[in-house]
Short mmCIF file of C-alpha atoms in Angstrom, two decimals:
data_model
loop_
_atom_site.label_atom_id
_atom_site.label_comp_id
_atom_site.label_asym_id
_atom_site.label_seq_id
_atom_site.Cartn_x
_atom_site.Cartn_y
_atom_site.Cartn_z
CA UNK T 5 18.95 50.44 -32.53
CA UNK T 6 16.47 47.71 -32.99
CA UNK T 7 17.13 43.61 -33.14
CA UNK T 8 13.69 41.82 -34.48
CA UNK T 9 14.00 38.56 -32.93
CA UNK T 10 11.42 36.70 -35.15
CA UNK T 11 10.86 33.38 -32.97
CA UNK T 12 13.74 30.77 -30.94
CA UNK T 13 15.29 29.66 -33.19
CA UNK T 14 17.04 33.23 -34.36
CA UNK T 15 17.96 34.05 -30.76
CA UNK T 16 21.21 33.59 -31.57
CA UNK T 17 21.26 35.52 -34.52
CA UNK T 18 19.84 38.61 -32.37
CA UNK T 19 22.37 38.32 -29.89
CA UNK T 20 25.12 38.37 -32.42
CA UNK T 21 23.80 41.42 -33.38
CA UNK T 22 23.82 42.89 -30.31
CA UNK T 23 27.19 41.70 -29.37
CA UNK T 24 27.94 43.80 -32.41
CA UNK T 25 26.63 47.02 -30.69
CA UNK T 26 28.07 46.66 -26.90
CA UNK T 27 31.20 48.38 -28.05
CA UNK T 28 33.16 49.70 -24.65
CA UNK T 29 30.66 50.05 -22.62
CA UNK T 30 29.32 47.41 -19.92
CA UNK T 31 26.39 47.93 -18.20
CA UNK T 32 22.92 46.81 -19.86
CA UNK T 33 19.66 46.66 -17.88
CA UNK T 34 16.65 45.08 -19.28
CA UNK T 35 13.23 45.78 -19.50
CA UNK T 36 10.35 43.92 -20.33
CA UNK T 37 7.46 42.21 -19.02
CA UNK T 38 7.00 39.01 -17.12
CA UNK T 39 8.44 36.45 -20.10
CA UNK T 40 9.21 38.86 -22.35
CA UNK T 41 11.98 36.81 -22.96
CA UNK T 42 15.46 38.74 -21.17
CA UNK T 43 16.68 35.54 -19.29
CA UNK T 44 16.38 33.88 -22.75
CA UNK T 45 18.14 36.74 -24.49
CA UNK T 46 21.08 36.95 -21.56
CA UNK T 47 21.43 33.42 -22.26
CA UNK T 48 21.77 33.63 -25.76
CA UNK T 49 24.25 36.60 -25.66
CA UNK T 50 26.09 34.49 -23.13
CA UNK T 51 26.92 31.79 -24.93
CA UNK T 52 27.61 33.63 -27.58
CA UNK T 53 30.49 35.63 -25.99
CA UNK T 54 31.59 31.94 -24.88
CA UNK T 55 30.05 31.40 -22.00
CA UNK T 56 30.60 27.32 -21.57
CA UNK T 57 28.60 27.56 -17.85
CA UNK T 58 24.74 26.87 -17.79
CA UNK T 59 23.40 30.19 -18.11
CA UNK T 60 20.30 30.40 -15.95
CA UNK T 61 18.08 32.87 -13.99
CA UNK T 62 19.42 34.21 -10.93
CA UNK T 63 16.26 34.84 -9.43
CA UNK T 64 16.63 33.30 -6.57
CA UNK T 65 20.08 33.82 -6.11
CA UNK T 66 20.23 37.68 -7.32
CA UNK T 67 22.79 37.18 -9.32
CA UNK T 68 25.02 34.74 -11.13
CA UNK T 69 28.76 35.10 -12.05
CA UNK T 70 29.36 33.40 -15.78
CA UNK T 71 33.12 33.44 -17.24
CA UNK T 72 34.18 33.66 -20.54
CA UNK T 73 36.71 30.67 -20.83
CA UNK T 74 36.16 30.61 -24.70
CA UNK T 75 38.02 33.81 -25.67
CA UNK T 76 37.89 33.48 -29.35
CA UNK T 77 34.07 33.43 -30.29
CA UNK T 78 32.56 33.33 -33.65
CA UNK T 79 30.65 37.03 -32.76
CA UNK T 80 33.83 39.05 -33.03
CA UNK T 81 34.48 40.15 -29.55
CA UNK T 82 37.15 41.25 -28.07
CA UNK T 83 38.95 38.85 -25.16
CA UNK T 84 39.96 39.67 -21.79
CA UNK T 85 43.24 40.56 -23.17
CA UNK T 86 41.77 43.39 -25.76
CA UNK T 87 39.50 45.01 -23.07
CA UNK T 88 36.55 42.19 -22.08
CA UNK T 89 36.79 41.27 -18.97
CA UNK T 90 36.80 37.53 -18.13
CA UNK T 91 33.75 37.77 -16.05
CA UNK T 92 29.63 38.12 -17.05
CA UNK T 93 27.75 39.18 -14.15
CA UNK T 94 23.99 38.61 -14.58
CA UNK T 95 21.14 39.77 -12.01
CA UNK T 96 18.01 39.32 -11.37
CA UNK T 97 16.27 42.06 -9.11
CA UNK T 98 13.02 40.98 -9.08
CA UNK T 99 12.40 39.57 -5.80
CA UNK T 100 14.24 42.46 -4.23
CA UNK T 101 12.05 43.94 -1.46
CA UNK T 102 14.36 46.79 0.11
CA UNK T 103 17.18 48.89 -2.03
CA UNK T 104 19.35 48.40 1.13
CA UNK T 105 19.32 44.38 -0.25
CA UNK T 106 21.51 45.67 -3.17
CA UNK T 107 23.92 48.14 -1.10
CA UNK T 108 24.17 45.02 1.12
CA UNK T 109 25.50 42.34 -1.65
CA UNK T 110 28.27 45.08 -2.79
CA UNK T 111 26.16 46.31 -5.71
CA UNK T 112 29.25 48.39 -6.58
CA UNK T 113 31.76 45.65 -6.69
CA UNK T 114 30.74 44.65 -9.80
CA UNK T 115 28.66 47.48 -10.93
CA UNK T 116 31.54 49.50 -11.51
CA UNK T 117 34.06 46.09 -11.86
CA UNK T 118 34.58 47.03 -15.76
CA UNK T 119 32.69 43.21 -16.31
CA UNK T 120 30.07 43.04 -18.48
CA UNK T 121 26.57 43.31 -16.16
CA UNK T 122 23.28 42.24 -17.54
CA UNK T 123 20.47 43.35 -15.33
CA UNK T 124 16.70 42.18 -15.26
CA UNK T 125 14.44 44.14 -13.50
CA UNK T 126 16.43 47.22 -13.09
CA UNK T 127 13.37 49.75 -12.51
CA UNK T 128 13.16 48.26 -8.73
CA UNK T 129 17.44 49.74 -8.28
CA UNK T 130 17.12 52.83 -10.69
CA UNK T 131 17.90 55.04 -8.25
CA UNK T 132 21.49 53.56 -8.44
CA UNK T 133 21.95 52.10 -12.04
CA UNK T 134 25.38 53.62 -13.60
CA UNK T 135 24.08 56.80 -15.52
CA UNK T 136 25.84 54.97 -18.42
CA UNK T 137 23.98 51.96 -18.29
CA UNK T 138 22.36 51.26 -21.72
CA UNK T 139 19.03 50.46 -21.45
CA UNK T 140 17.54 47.49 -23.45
CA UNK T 141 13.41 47.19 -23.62
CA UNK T 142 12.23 43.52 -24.90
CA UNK T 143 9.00 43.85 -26.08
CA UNK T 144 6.77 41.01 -27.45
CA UNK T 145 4.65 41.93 -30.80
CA UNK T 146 1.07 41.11 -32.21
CA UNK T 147 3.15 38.28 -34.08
CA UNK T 148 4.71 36.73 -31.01
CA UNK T 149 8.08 38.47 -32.53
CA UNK T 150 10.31 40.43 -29.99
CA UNK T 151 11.68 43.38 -30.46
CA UNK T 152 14.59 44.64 -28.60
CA UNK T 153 15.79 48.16 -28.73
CA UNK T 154 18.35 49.91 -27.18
CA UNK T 155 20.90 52.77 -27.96
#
């Protein structure tokens, strides 16, 4: 599947359509170079799942916990009640030095929490993403476009 993003202002748009796609599963790593734009993207699927929090990088903090309060969202998707969870955990792995970092904050706690998990930076923890993890690449084109794909 691919989502053109043509410029900021149909972010949202995109991440509608992505919401569209996440079906059951829960897990999404992101990939992308350095402001490809997959903070901005999180964000925008955030908010769109009803996210009323900030949504921000958690690159200093690793990761941030966001919680859908607004359970009845314009994109379609399913509450807590119908089988997404309340919480929207969101990390950031770039500053990670050591794997044994990650197995020290309780990566499985929410890895395998049944939450929705956004991850940026996931080729530094590979070794340990959930085989099921769906793997999203943000890439920018010629045209300053992006162009996410995933399947």
């Amino acid at each position: 599947m691919e989502i053109r993003i043509q410029d900021i202002d149909h972010i949202r748009e995109a991440a509608r359509e992505f919401i569209e796609h996440i079906g059951d599963r829960c897990i999404f790593a992101f990939y992308g170079k350095m402001g490809a734009g997959k903070t901005t993207f999180v964000k925008a699927i955030c908010e769109e799942l009803g996210v009323e929090d900030v949504v921000t990088s958690p690159t200093f903090a690793v990761i941030n916990n966001y919680e859908l309060r607004n359970t009845n969202n314009d994109a379609g998707i399913r509450n807590s009640e119908f089988g997404i969870p309340k919480n929207i955990y969101h990390f950031d792995f770039y500053r990670i030095k050591k794997l044994e970092e990650v197995y020290d904050m309780g990566y499985e706690d929410y890895f395998y929490s049944g939450a929705l998990c956004f991850i940026e930076w996931p080729e530094l923890i590979e070794e340990i993403l959930p085989d099921d993890a769906v793997r999203v690449s943000i890439t920018e084109q010629e045209d300053g476009s992006r162009l996410v794909s995933f399947s």
